[in-house]
mmCIF file as gemmi writes it, N, C-alpha and C atoms, coordinates in Angstrom:
data_model
loop_
_atom_site.group_PDB
_atom_site.id
_atom_site.type_symbol
_atom_site.label_atom_id
_atom_site.label_alt_id
_atom_site.label_comp_id
_atom_site.label_asym_id
_atom_site.label_entity_id
_atom_site.label_seq_id
_atom_site.pdbx_PDB_ins_code
_atom_site.Cartn_x
_atom_site.Cartn_y
_atom_site.Cartn_z
_atom_site.occupancy
_atom_site.B_iso_or_equiv
_atom_site.pdbx_formal_charge
_atom_site.auth_seq_id
_atom_site.auth_asym_id
_atom_site.pdbx_PDB_model_num
ATOM 1 N N . MET Axp A 1 ? 0.508 -1.317 -0.019 1 0 ? 1 A 1
ATOM 2 C CA . MET Axp A 1 ? 0.365 -0.079 -0.466 1 0 ? 1 A 1
ATOM 3 C C . MET Axp A 1 ? 0.884 1.112 0.359 1 0 ? 1 A 1
ATOM 4 N N . ASN Axp A 2 ? 0.487 2.158 -0.762 1 0 ? 2 A 1
ATOM 5 C CA . ASN Axp A 2 ? 1.315 3.649 -1.185 1 0 ? 2 A 1
ATOM 6 C C . ASN Axp A 2 ? 1 4.495 0.319 1 0 ? 2 A 1
ATOM 7 N N . GLN Axp A 3 ? 2.4 5.134 0.544 1 0 ? 3 A 1
ATOM 8 C CA . GLN Axp A 3 ? 1.769 6.161 1.731 1 0 ? 3 A 1
ATOM 9 C C . GLN Axp A 3 ? 0.817 7.567 1.379 1 0 ? 3 A 1
ATOM 10 N N . ASN Axp A 4 ? 0.355 7.608 0.245 1 0 ? 4 A 1
ATOM 11 C CA . ASN Axp A 4 ? -0.855 8.165 0.389 1 0 ? 4 A 1
ATOM 12 C C . ASN Axp A 4 ? -1.909 7.434 -0.207 1 0 ? 4 A 1
ATOM 13 N N . ASP Axp A 5 ? -2.278 6.31 -0.022 1 0 ? 5 A 1
ATOM 14 C CA . ASP Axp A 5 ? -3.694 6.001 0.482 1 0 ? 5 A 1
ATOM 15 C C . ASP Axp A 5 ? -3.918 5.577 1.568 1 0 ? 5 A 1
ATOM 16 N N . GLU Axp A 6 ? -5.371 6.028 1.78 1 0 ? 6 A 1
ATOM 17 C CA . GLU Axp A 6 ? -6.047 6.505 2.507 1 0 ? 6 A 1
ATOM 18 C C . GLU Axp A 6 ? -6.524 5.198 3.431 1 0 ? 6 A 1
ATOM 19 N N . ILE Axp A 7 ? -6.617 5.143 4.585 1 0 ? 7 A 1
ATOM 20 C CA . ILE Axp A 7 ? -6.962 3.933 5.097 1 0 ? 7 A 1
ATOM 21 C C . ILE Axp A 7 ? -8.497 3.911 5.911 1 0 ? 7 A 1
ATOM 22 N N . ASN Axp A 8 ? -9 3.056 5.43 1 0 ? 8 A 1
ATOM 23 C CA . ASN Axp A 8 ? -10.576 3.398 5.926 1 0 ? 8 A 1
ATOM 24 C C . ASN Axp A 8 ? -11.08 1.706 5.329 1 0 ? 8 A 1
ATOM 25 N N . CYS Axp A 9 ? -12.324 1.494 5.35 1 0 ? 9 A 1
ATOM 26 C CA . CYS Axp A 9 ? -12.752 0.07 5.156 1 0 ? 9 A 1
ATOM 27 C C . CYS Axp A 9 ? -12.531 -0.75 4.169 1 0 ? 9 A 1
ATOM 28 N N . HIS Axp A 10 ? -12.806 0.459 3.182 1 0 ? 10 A 1
ATOM 29 C CA . HIS Axp A 10 ? -12.774 0.117 1.254 1 0 ? 10 A 1
ATOM 30 C C . HIS Axp A 10 ? -11.248 -1.037 1.386 1 0 ? 10 A 1
ATOM 31 N N . ASN Axp A 11 ? -10.337 -0.807 2.158 1 0 ? 11 A 1
ATOM 32 C CA . ASN Axp A 11 ? -8.975 -1.223 1.87 1 0 ? 11 A 1
ATOM 33 C C . ASN Axp A 11 ? -8.555 -1.776 2.767 1 0 ? 11 A 1
ATOM 34 N N . CYS Axp A 12 ? -9.17 -2.123 3.921 1 0 ? 12 A 1
ATOM 35 C CA . CYS Axp A 12 ? -9.017 -3.071 5.08 1 0 ? 12 A 1
ATOM 36 C C . CYS Axp A 12 ? -8.865 -4.469 4.316 1 0 ? 12 A 1
ATOM 37 N N . ALA Axp A 13 ? -8.542 -4.812 5.037 1 0 ? 13 A 1
ATOM 38 C CA . ALA Axp A 13 ? -8.402 -6.695 4.753 1 0 ? 13 A 1
ATOM 39 C C . ALA Axp A 13 ? -9.78 -7.869 4.886 1 0 ? 13 A 1
ATOM 40 N N . TYR Axp A 14 ? -10.639 -6.982 6.002 1 0 ? 14 A 1
ATOM 41 C CA . TYR Axp A 14 ? -11.583 -7.464 6.492 1 0 ? 14 A 1
ATOM 42 C C . TYR Axp A 14 ? -13.035 -6.906 5.86 1 0 ? 14 A 1
ATOM 43 N N . PHE Axp A 15 ? -12.52 -6.522 4.878 1 0 ? 15 A 1
ATOM 44 C CA . PHE Axp A 15 ? -13.923 -5.573 4.513 1 0 ? 15 A 1
ATOM 45 C C . PHE Axp A 15 ? -14.296 -6.107 3.23 1 0 ? 15 A 1
ATOM 46 N N . MET Axp A 16 ? -15.789 -6.831 3.15 1 0 ? 16 A 1
ATOM 47 C CA . MET Axp A 16 ? -16.077 -7.833 1.669 1 0 ? 16 A 1
ATOM 48 C C . MET Axp A 16 ? -17.533 -6.44 1.518 1 0 ? 16 A 1
ATOM 49 N N . GLN Axp A 17 ? -17.051 -6.422 0.513 1 0 ? 17 A 1
ATOM 50 C CA . GLN Axp A 17 ? -18.124 -5.425 -0.223 1 0 ? 17 A 1
ATOM 51 C C . GLN Axp A 17 ? -19.336 -6.448 -1.026 1 0 ? 17 A 1
ATOM 52 N N . HIS Axp A 18 ? -19.894 -5.608 -1.163 1 0 ? 18 A 1
ATOM 53 C CA . HIS Axp A 18 ? -21.203 -6.409 -1.895 1 0 ? 18 A 1
ATOM 54 C C . HIS Axp A 18 ? -21.645 -5.83 -3.091 1 0 ? 18 A 1
ATOM 55 N N . TYR Axp A 19 ? -22.044 -6.923 -4.094 1 0 ? 19 A 1
ATOM 56 C CA . TYR Axp A 19 ? -22.519 -6.812 -5.04 1 0 ? 19 A 1
ATOM 57 C C . TYR Axp A 19 ? -23.722 -7.237 -5.444 1 0 ? 19 A 1
ATOM 58 N N . ILE Axp A 20 ? -24.579 -6.72 -6.876 1 0 ? 20 A 1
ATOM 59 C CA . ILE Axp A 20 ? -25.623 -7.2 -7.013 1 0 ? 20 A 1
ATOM 60 C C . ILE Axp A 20 ? -25.419 -8.099 -8.345 1 0 ? 20 A 1
ATOM 61 N N . ILE Axp A 21 ? -26.118 -8.572 -9.413 1 0 ? 21 A 1
ATOM 62 C CA . ILE Axp A 21 ? -26.039 -9.347 -10.549 1 0 ? 21 A 1
ATOM 63 C C . ILE Axp A 21 ? -27.285 -8.105 -11.415 1 0 ? 21 A 1
ATOM 64 N N . ASP Axp A 22 ? -26.806 -7.012 -12.549 1 0 ? 22 A 1
ATOM 65 C CA . ASP Axp A 22 ? -27.511 -6.285 -12.998 1 0 ? 22 A 1
ATOM 66 C C . ASP Axp A 22 ? -28.501 -7.196 -14.013 1 0 ? 22 A 1
ATOM 67 N N . LYS Axp A 23 ? -29.292 -6.583 -14.588 1 0 ? 23 A 1
ATOM 68 C CA . LYS Axp A 23 ? -30.454 -6.913 -15.689 1 0 ? 23 A 1
ATOM 69 C C . LYS Axp A 23 ? -29.735 -7.645 -17.003 1 0 ? 23 A 1
ATOM 70 N N . HIS Axp A 24 ? -28.494 -7.246 -17.053 1 0 ? 24 A 1
ATOM 71 C CA . HIS Axp A 24 ? -27.72 -7.566 -18.157 1 0 ? 24 A 1
ATOM 72 C C . HIS Axp A 24 ? -26.79 -8.48 -17.67 1 0 ? 24 A 1
ATOM 73 N N . CYS Axp A 25 ? -27.029 -9.798 -16.084 1 0 ? 25 A 1
ATOM 74 C CA . CYS Axp A 25 ? -26.234 -10.37 -15.751 1 0 ? 25 A 1
ATOM 75 C C . CYS Axp A 25 ? -24.56 -9.627 -15.406 1 0 ? 25 A 1
ATOM 76 N N . CYS Axp A 26 ? -24.403 -9.019 -15.778 1 0 ? 26 A 1
ATOM 77 C CA . CYS Axp A 26 ? -22.81 -8.12 -14.911 1 0 ? 26 A 1
ATOM 78 C C . CYS Axp A 26 ? -22.737 -8.171 -13.517 1 0 ? 26 A 1
ATOM 79 N N . LEU Axp A 27 ? -22.011 -8.404 -13.073 1 0 ? 27 A 1
ATOM 80 C CA . LEU Axp A 27 ? -21.538 -8.375 -12.003 1 0 ? 27 A 1
ATOM 81 C C . LEU Axp A 27 ? -21.325 -6.682 -11.266 1 0 ? 27 A 1
ATOM 82 N N . THR Axp A 28 ? -22.19 -5.944 -10.371 1 0 ? 28 A 1
ATOM 83 C CA . THR Axp A 28 ? -21.86 -4.734 -10.094 1 0 ? 28 A 1
ATOM 84 C C . THR Axp A 28 ? -21.509 -4.235 -8.552 1 0 ? 28 A 1
ATOM 85 N N . LYS Axp A 29 ? -20.552 -3.354 -8.57 1 0 ? 29 A 1
ATOM 86 C CA . LYS Axp A 29 ? -19.947 -2.943 -6.99 1 0 ? 29 A 1
ATOM 87 C C . LYS Axp A 29 ? -21.73 -2.335 -6.008 1 0 ? 29 A 1
ATOM 88 N N . VAL Axp A 30 ? -22.049 -2.733 -4.855 1 0 ? 30 A 1
ATOM 89 C CA . VAL Axp A 30 ? -23.358 -1.754 -4.391 1 0 ? 30 A 1
ATOM 90 C C . VAL Axp A 30 ? -22.269 -0.587 -3.88 1 0 ? 30 A 1
ATOM 91 N N . LEU Axp A 31 ? -22.573 0.4 -4.365 1 0 ? 31 A 1
ATOM 92 C CA . LEU Axp A 31 ? -21.588 1.594 -3.348 1 0 ? 31 A 1
ATOM 93 C C . LEU Axp A 31 ? -21.825 1.891 -1.965 1 0 ? 31 A 1
ATOM 94 N N . ASN Axp A 32 ? -20.9 1.674 -1.366 1 0 ? 32 A 1
ATOM 95 C CA . ASN Axp A 32 ? -20.934 2.134 0.057 1 0 ? 32 A 1
ATOM 96 C C . ASN Axp A 32 ? -21.464 1.114 0.764 1 0 ? 32 A 1
ATOM 97 N N . CYS Axp A 33 ? -21.181 -0.308 0.298 1 0 ? 33 A 1
ATOM 98 C CA . CYS Axp A 33 ? -22.451 -1.127 0.913 1 0 ? 33 A 1
ATOM 99 C C . CYS Axp A 33 ? -21.741 -2.594 1.01 1 0 ? 33 A 1
ATOM 100 N N . GLY Axp A 34 ? -21.307 -2.927 2.424 1 0 ? 34 A 1
ATOM 101 C CA . GLY Axp A 34 ? -20.067 -4.288 2.943 1 0 ? 34 A 1
ATOM 102 C C . GLY Axp A 34 ? -20.395 -4.493 3.89 1 0 ? 34 A 1
ATOM 103 N N . HIS Axp A 35 ? -19.596 -5.385 4.219 1 0 ? 35 A 1
ATOM 104 C CA . HIS Axp A 35 ? -19.486 -5.768 5.999 1 0 ? 35 A 1
ATOM 105 C C . HIS Axp A 35 ? -18.182 -6.047 6.809 1 0 ? 35 A 1
ATOM 106 N N . CYS Axp A 36 ? -18.013 -5.662 7.36 1 0 ? 36 A 1
ATOM 107 C CA . CYS Axp A 36 ? -16.896 -6.395 8.582 1 0 ? 36 A 1
ATOM 108 C C . CYS Axp A 36 ? -16.622 -7.828 8.762 1 0 ? 36 A 1
ATOM 109 N N . VAL Axp A 37 ? -15.678 -8.765 8.385 1 0 ? 37 A 1
ATOM 110 C CA . VAL Axp A 37 ? -15.766 -10.025 8.912 1 0 ? 37 A 1
ATOM 111 C C . VAL Axp A 37 ? -14.796 -10.398 9.593 1 0 ? 37 A 1
ATOM 112 N N . ASN Axp A 38 ? -14.48 -9.435 10.292 1 0 ? 38 A 1
ATOM 113 C CA . ASN Axp A 38 ? -13.949 -9.673 11.371 1 0 ? 38 A 1
ATOM 114 C C . ASN Axp A 38 ? -14.674 -9.762 12.733 1 0 ? 38 A 1
ATOM 115 N N . ASN Axp A 39 ? -14.155 -11.342 13.07 1 0 ? 39 A 1
ATOM 116 C CA . ASN Axp A 39 ? -14.846 -11.374 14.419 1 0 ? 39 A 1
ATOM 117 C C . ASN Axp A 39 ? -15.29 -10.527 15.641 1 0 ? 39 A 1
ATOM 118 N N . ASN Axp A 40 ? -14.325 -9.952 15.197 1 0 ? 40 A 1
ATOM 119 C CA . ASN Axp A 40 ? -14.63 -9.061 16.722 1 0 ? 40 A 1
ATOM 120 C C . ASN Axp A 40 ? -15.038 -7.752 16.345 1 0 ? 40 A 1
ATOM 121 N N . SER Axp A 41 ? -15.574 -7.544 15.505 1 0 ? 41 A 1
ATOM 122 C CA . SER Axp A 41 ? -16.192 -6.226 14.524 1 0 ? 41 A 1
ATOM 123 C C . SER Axp A 41 ? -17.437 -5.998 14.985 1 0 ? 41 A 1
ATOM 124 N N . TYR Axp A 42 ? -17.7 -4.663 14.957 1 0 ? 42 A 1
ATOM 125 C CA . TYR Axp A 42 ? -19.268 -4.269 14.993 1 0 ? 42 A 1
ATOM 126 C C . TYR Axp A 42 ? -19.692 -3.451 14.06 1 0 ? 42 A 1
ATOM 127 N N . ARG Axp A 43 ? -21.221 -3.779 14.066 1 0 ? 43 A 1
ATOM 128 C CA . ARG Axp A 43 ? -21.842 -2.727 12.285 1 0 ? 43 A 1
ATOM 129 C C . ARG Axp A 43 ? -21.141 -1.131 12.703 1 0 ? 43 A 1
ATOM 130 N N . ARG Axp A 44 ? -20.973 -1.479 11.147 1 0 ? 44 A 1
ATOM 131 C CA . ARG Axp A 44 ? -19.967 0.2 10.481 1 0 ? 44 A 1
ATOM 132 C C . ARG Axp A 44 ? -21.5 0.537 9.651 1 0 ? 44 A 1
ATOM 133 N N . THR Axp A 45 ? -21.557 2.07 9.972 1 0 ? 45 A 1
ATOM 134 C CA . THR Axp A 45 ? -22.416 2.595 8.905 1 0 ? 45 A 1
ATOM 135 C C . THR Axp A 45 ? -21.752 3.001 7.733 1 0 ? 45 A 1
ATOM 136 N N . ASN Axp A 46 ? -20.169 3.973 8.262 1 0 ? 46 A 1
ATOM 137 C CA . ASN Axp A 46 ? -19.509 4.545 7.897 1 0 ? 46 A 1
ATOM 138 C C . ASN Axp A 46 ? -18.35 4.342 7.396 1 0 ? 46 A 1
ATOM 139 N N . PHE Axp A 47 ? -18.098 3.72 5.723 1 0 ? 47 A 1
ATOM 140 C CA . PHE Axp A 47 ? -16.786 3.202 5.728 1 0 ? 47 A 1
ATOM 141 C C . PHE Axp A 47 ? -15.589 3.904 4.755 1 0 ? 47 A 1
ATOM 142 N N . ASP Axp A 48 ? -16.056 5.332 5.199 1 0 ? 48 A 1
ATOM 143 C CA . ASP Axp A 48 ? -14.929 6.351 4.739 1 0 ? 48 A 1
ATOM 144 C C . ASP Axp A 48 ? -14.204 6.314 6.063 1 0 ? 48 A 1
ATOM 145 N N . GLN Axp A 49 ? -14.609 5.903 6.942 1 0 ? 49 A 1
ATOM 146 C CA . GLN Axp A 49 ? -13.705 5.806 8.205 1 0 ? 49 A 1
ATOM 147 C C . GLN Axp A 49 ? -12.875 4.713 8.855 1 0 ? 49 A 1
ATOM 148 N N . THR Axp A 50 ? -11.941 4.197 9.71 1 0 ? 50 A 1
ATOM 149 C CA . THR Axp A 50 ? -11.55 3.145 9.986 1 0 ? 50 A 1
ATOM 150 C C . THR Axp A 50 ? -11.558 2.889 11.109 1 0 ? 50 A 1
ATOM 151 N N . CYS Axp A 51 ? -11.36 1.654 11.671 1 0 ? 51 A 1
ATOM 152 C CA . CYS Axp A 51 ? -11.893 1.023 12.92 1 0 ? 51 A 1
ATOM 153 C C . CYS Axp A 51 ? -10.212 0.813 13.515 1 0 ? 51 A 1
ATOM 154 N N . LYS Axp A 52 ? -10.051 0.247 14.505 1 0 ? 52 A 1
ATOM 155 C CA . LYS Axp A 52 ? -9.129 -0.056 15.397 1 0 ? 52 A 1
ATOM 156 C C . LYS Axp A 52 ? -8.376 -1.931 14.707 1 0 ? 52 A 1
ATOM 157 N N . HIS Axp A 53 ? -9.66 -2.34 14.68 1 0 ? 53 A 1
ATOM 158 C CA . HIS Axp A 53 ? -9.363 -3.586 13.683 1 0 ? 53 A 1
ATOM 159 C C . HIS Axp A 53 ? -8.729 -3.739 12.043 1 0 ? 53 A 1
ATOM 160 N N . TRP Axp A 54 ? -8.332 -2.236 11.674 1 0 ? 54 A 1
ATOM 161 C CA . TRP Axp A 54 ? -8.154 -1.96 10.128 1 0 ? 54 A 1
ATOM 162 C C . TRP Axp A 54 ? -6.596 -2.955 10.011 1 0 ? 54 A 1
ATOM 163 N N . GLN Axp A 55 ? -6.37 -4.144 9.08 1 0 ? 55 A 1
ATOM 164 C CA . GLN Axp A 55 ? -5.553 -4.853 8.686 1 0 ? 55 A 1
ATOM 165 C C . GLN Axp A 55 ? -5.232 -4.142 6.932 1 0 ? 55 A 1
ATOM 166 N N . PRO Axp A 56 ? -4.065 -3.985 6.686 1 0 ? 56 A 1
ATOM 167 C CA . PRO Axp A 56 ? -4.112 -3.792 5.029 1 0 ? 56 A 1
ATOM 168 C C . PRO Axp A 56 ? -4.17 -4.928 4.191 1 0 ? 56 A 1
ATOM 169 N N . ARG Axp A 57 ? -4.834 -5.399 3.186 1 0 ? 57 A 1
ATOM 170 C CA . ARG Axp A 57 ? -5.228 -6.567 2.643 1 0 ? 57 A 1
ATOM 171 C C . ARG Axp A 57 ? -4.254 -7.404 2.555 1 0 ? 57 A 1
ATOM 172 N N . GLU Axp A 58 ? -2.709 -6.646 2.185 1 0 ? 58 A 1
ATOM 173 C CA . GLU Axp A 58 ? -2.065 -8.053 2.062 1 0 ? 58 A 1
ATOM 174 C C . GLU Axp A 58 ? -1.15 -9.185 3.298 1 0 ? 58 A 1
ATOM 175 N N . VAL Axp A 59 ? -1.904 -8.39 4.429 1 0 ? 59 A 1
ATOM 176 C CA . VAL Axp A 59 ? -1.753 -9.099 5.622 1 0 ? 59 A 1
ATOM 177 C C . VAL Axp A 59 ? -3.065 -10.802 5.714 1 0 ? 59 A 1
ATOM 178 N N . LEU Axp A 60 ? -3.907 -10.544 5.464 1 0 ? 60 A 1
ATOM 179 C CA . LEU Axp A 60 ? -4.89 -11.254 4.965 1 0 ? 60 A 1
ATOM 180 C C . LEU Axp A 60 ? -4.575 -12.182 3.888 1 0 ? 60 A 1
ATOM 181 N N . VAL Axp A 61 ? -3.929 -11.831 2.794 1 0 ? 61 A 1
ATOM 182 C CA . VAL Axp A 61 ? -4.119 -12.535 1.493 1 0 ? 61 A 1
ATOM 183 C C . VAL Axp A 61 ? -2.69 -13.438 1.341 1 0 ? 61 A 1
ATOM 184 N N . GLN Axp A 62 ? -1.395 -13.499 2.465 1 0 ? 62 A 1
ATOM 185 C CA . GLN Axp A 62 ? -0.355 -13.658 2.985 1 0 ? 62 A 1
ATOM 186 C C . GLN Axp A 62 ? -1.066 -14.892 3.988 1 0 ? 62 A 1
ATOM 187 N N . GLU Axp A 63 ? -1.913 -14.52 4.501 1 0 ? 63 A 1
ATOM 188 C CA . GLU Axp A 63 ? -2.214 -15.856 5.695 1 0 ? 63 A 1
ATOM 189 C C . GLU Axp A 63 ? -3.157 -17.096 4.62 1 0 ? 63 A 1
ATOM 190 N N . GLN Axp A 64 ? -4.021 -16.019 3.949 1 0 ? 64 A 1
ATOM 191 C CA . GLN Axp A 64 ? -4.893 -16.786 3.095 1 0 ? 64 A 1
ATOM 192 C C . GLN Axp A 64 ? -3.672 -18.005 2.3 1 0 ? 64 A 1
ATOM 193 N N . LYS Axp A 65 ? -2.894 -17.671 1.818 1 0 ? 65 A 1
ATOM 194 C CA . LYS Axp A 65 ? -1.695 -18.424 0.213 1 0 ? 65 A 1
ATOM 195 C C . LYS Axp A 65 ? -1.348 -19.355 1.775 1 0 ? 65 A 1
ATOM 196 N N . LYS Axp A 66 ? -0.786 -19.514 2.304 1 0 ? 66 A 1
ATOM 197 C CA . LYS Axp A 66 ? -0.026 -19.919 3.787 1 0 ? 66 A 1
ATOM 198 C C . LYS Axp A 66 ? -1.374 -21.373 4.142 1 0 ? 66 A 1
ATOM 199 N N . TYR Axp A 67 ? -2.595 -21.02 4.349 1 0 ? 67 A 1
ATOM 200 C CA . TYR Axp A 67 ? -3.429 -21.493 5.225 1 0 ? 67 A 1
ATOM 201 C C . TYR Axp A 67 ? -3.968 -22.569 3.575 1 0 ? 67 A 1
ATOM 202 N N . VAL Axp A 68 ? -4.209 -22.141 2.443 1 0 ? 68 A 1
ATOM 203 C CA . VAL Axp A 68 ? -4.276 -23.069 1.019 1 0 ? 68 A 1
ATOM 204 C C . VAL Axp A 68 ? -2.873 -24.132 0.482 1 0 ? 68 A 1
ATOM 205 N N . LYS Axp A 69 ? -1.901 -23.583 1.172 1 0 ? 69 A 1
ATOM 206 C CA . LYS Axp A 69 ? -0.513 -24.167 0.6 1 0 ? 69 A 1
ATOM 207 C C . LYS Axp A 69 ? -0.844 -25.669 1.718 1 0 ? 69 A 1
ATOM 208 N N . GLY Axp A 70 ? -0.891 -25.253 3.077 1 0 ? 70 A 1
ATOM 209 C CA . GLY Axp A 70 ? -0.628 -26.226 4.214 1 0 ? 70 A 1
ATOM 210 C C . GLY Axp A 70 ? -2.291 -27.121 3.741 1 0 ? 70 A 1
ATOM 211 N N . THR Axp A 71 ? -3.403 -26.912 3.421 1 0 ? 71 A 1
ATOM 212 C CA . THR Axp A 71 ? -4.345 -27.805 3.003 1 0 ? 71 A 1
ATOM 213 C C . THR Axp A 71 ? -4.322 -28.806 1.501 1 0 ? 71 A 1
ATOM 214 N N . LEU Axp A 72 ? -3.639 -28.058 0.937 1 0 ? 72 A 1
ATOM 215 C CA . LEU Axp A 72 ? -3.14 -28.753 -0.001 1 0 ? 72 A 1
ATOM 216 C C . LEU Axp A 72 ? -2.218 -29.762 0.259 1 0 ? 72 A 1
ATOM 217 N N . GLU Axp A 73 ? -1.102 -29.478 0.664 1 0 ? 73 A 1
ATOM 218 C CA . GLU Axp A 73 ? -0.104 -30.803 1.53 1 0 ? 73 A 1
ATOM 219 C C . GLU Axp A 73 ? -0.841 -31.587 2.141 1 0 ? 73 A 1
ATOM 220 N N . ASN Axp A 74 ? -1.937 -31.666 3.218 1 0 ? 74 A 1
ATOM 221 C CA . ASN Axp A 74 ? -2.4 -32.595 3.435 1 0 ? 74 A 1
ATOM 222 C C . ASN Axp A 74 ? -3.8 -33.479 2.93 1 0 ? 74 A 1
ATOM 223 N N . ILE Axp A 75 ? -4.012 -32.618 1.566 1 0 ? 75 A 1
ATOM 224 C CA . ILE Axp A 75 ? -4.951 -33.497 0.761 1 0 ? 75 A 1
ATOM 225 C C . ILE Axp A 75 ? -3.969 -34.646 0.097 1 0 ? 75 A 1
ATOM 226 N N . GLU Axp A 76 ? -2.775 -33.616 -0.041 1 0 ? 76 A 1
ATOM 227 C CA . GLU Axp A 76 ? -1.578 -34.522 -0.884 1 0 ? 76 A 1
ATOM 228 C C . GLU Axp A 76 ? -1.512 -36.094 -0.313 1 0 ? 76 A 1
ATOM 229 N N . ILE Axp A 77 ? -0.883 -36.139 1.051 1 0 ? 77 A 1
ATOM 230 C CA . ILE Axp A 77 ? -0.8 -36.969 1.999 1 0 ? 77 A 1
ATOM 231 C C . ILE Axp A 77 ? -2.125 -37.959 2.173 1 0 ? 77 A 1
ATOM 232 N N . LEU Axp A 78 ? -3.009 -37.048 1.891 1 0 ? 78 A 1
ATOM 233 C CA . LEU Axp A 78 ? -4.514 -38.211 2.292 1 0 ? 78 A 1
ATOM 234 C C . LEU Axp A 78 ? -4.326 -39.177 1.025 1 0 ? 78 A 1
ATOM 235 N N . LEU Axp A 79 ? -4.639 -38.589 -0.269 1 0 ? 79 A 1
ATOM 236 C CA . LEU Axp A 79 ? -4.542 -39.303 -1.741 1 0 ? 79 A 1
ATOM 237 C C . LEU Axp A 79 ? -3.506 -40.374 -1.557 1 0 ? 79 A 1
ATOM 238 N N . GLU Axp A 80 ? -1.936 -39.62 -1.145 1 0 ? 80 A 1
ATOM 239 C CA . GLU Axp A 80 ? -1.224 -40.913 -1.299 1 0 ? 80 A 1
ATOM 240 C C . GLU Axp A 80 ? -1.406 -42.669 -0.453 1 0 ? 80 A 1
ATOM 241 N N . LYS Axp A 81 ? -2.002 -41.759 0.701 1 0 ? 81 A 1
ATOM 242 C CA . LYS Axp A 81 ? -2.841 -42.888 1.802 1 0 ? 81 A 1
ATOM 243 C C . LYS Axp A 81 ? -3.562 -43.802 0.928 1 0 ? 81 A 1
ATOM 244 N N . ILE Axp A 82 ? -5.005 -43.197 0.644 1 0 ? 82 A 1
ATOM 245 C CA . ILE Axp A 82 ? -6.005 -43.387 -0.569 1 0 ? 82 A 1
ATOM 246 C C . ILE Axp A 82 ? -5.439 -44.446 -1.326 1 0 ? 82 A 1
ATOM 247 N N . ALA Axp A 83 ? -4.389 -44.074 -1.949 1 0 ? 83 A 1
ATOM 248 C CA . ALA Axp A 83 ? -3.423 -44.771 -3.64 1 0 ? 83 A 1
ATOM 249 C C . ALA Axp A 83 ? -2.834 -45.883 -2.613 1 0 ? 83 A 1
ATOM 250 N N . ILE Axp A 84 ? -2.254 -46.124 -1.598 1 0 ? 84 A 1
ATOM 251 C CA . ILE Axp A 84 ? -1.987 -47.292 -0.472 1 0 ? 84 A 1
ATOM 252 C C . ILE Axp A 84 ? -2.742 -48.453 -0.71 1 0 ? 84 A 1
ATOM 253 N N . ALA Axp A 85 ? -4.155 -47.955 -0.227 1 0 ? 85 A 1
ATOM 254 C CA . ALA Axp A 85 ? -5.334 -48.16 0.617 1 0 ? 85 A 1
ATOM 255 C C . ALA Axp A 85 ? -5.393 -49.455 -0.786 1 0 ? 85 A 1
ATOM 256 N N . LEU Axp A 86 ? -5.72 -48.517 -1.903 1 0 ? 86 A 1
ATOM 257 C CA . LEU Axp A 86 ? -6.338 -49.213 -3.015 1 0 ? 86 A 1
ATOM 258 C C . LEU Axp A 86 ? -5.466 -50.679 -3.798 1 0 ? 86 A 1
ATOM 259 N N . GLU Axp A 87 ? -4.468 -50.398 -4.144 1 0 ? 87 A 1
ATOM 260 C CA . GLU Axp A 87 ? -3.372 -50.993 -4.097 1 0 ? 87 A 1
ATOM 261 C C . GLU Axp A 87 ? -2.862 -52.403 -3.379 1 0 ? 87 A 1
ATOM 262 N N . ASN Axp A 88 ? -3.58 -52.281 -1.945 1 0 ? 88 A 1
ATOM 263 C CA . ASN Axp A 88 ? -4.722 -53.777 -1.267 1 0 ? 88 A 1
ATOM 264 C C . ASN Axp A 88 ? -5.313 -54.266 -2.014 1 0 ? 88 A 1
ATOM 265 N N . VAL Axp A 89 ? -6.457 -53.691 -2.506 1 0 ? 89 A 1
ATOM 266 C CA . VAL Axp A 89 ? -7.663 -54.364 -2.279 1 0 ? 89 A 1
ATOM 267 C C . VAL Axp A 89 ? -8.046 -55.025 -3.725 1 0 ? 89 A 1
ATOM 268 N N . GLU Axp A 90 ? -7.888 -56.314 -3.361 1 0 ? 90 A 1
ATOM 269 C CA . GLU Axp A 90 ? -7.98 -57.358 -4.536 1 0 ? 90 A 1
ATOM 270 C C . GLU Axp A 90 ? -9.366 -57.215 -5.446 1 0 ? 90 A 1
ATOM 271 N N . ASP Axp A 91 ? -10.403 -56.427 -4.958 1 0 ? 91 A 1
ATOM 272 C CA . ASP Axp A 91 ? -11.312 -56.801 -6.038 1 0 ? 91 A 1
ATOM 273 C C . ASP Axp A 91 ? -11.88 -55.294 -6.207 1 0 ? 91 A 1
ATOM 274 N N . PHE Axp A 92 ? -10.974 -54.587 -6.349 1 0 ? 92 A 1
ATOM 275 C CA . PHE Axp A 92 ? -11.406 -52.979 -7.028 1 0 ? 92 A 1
ATOM 276 C C . PHE Axp A 92 ? -10.581 -52.842 -8.585 1 0 ? 92 A 1
């Protein structure tokens, strides 16, 4: 994030933007509409300001990448176990 960027709900890692599908089947942002997905948050109506829970989006993206990588590694281990189990099954 640049130093010139504002710190507000719209660029917070916990802000979930609301969208609608218009009559042309296009996904469109609903202006000034969204919600905070931080478990410790409270209901906010002024998204142009910030709260004490603000985090840069980059932090959440890095956490999500680590989580997905760990999940994929666990899936790999499970698939290897399934492959070994299937080798031992005679009627498969």
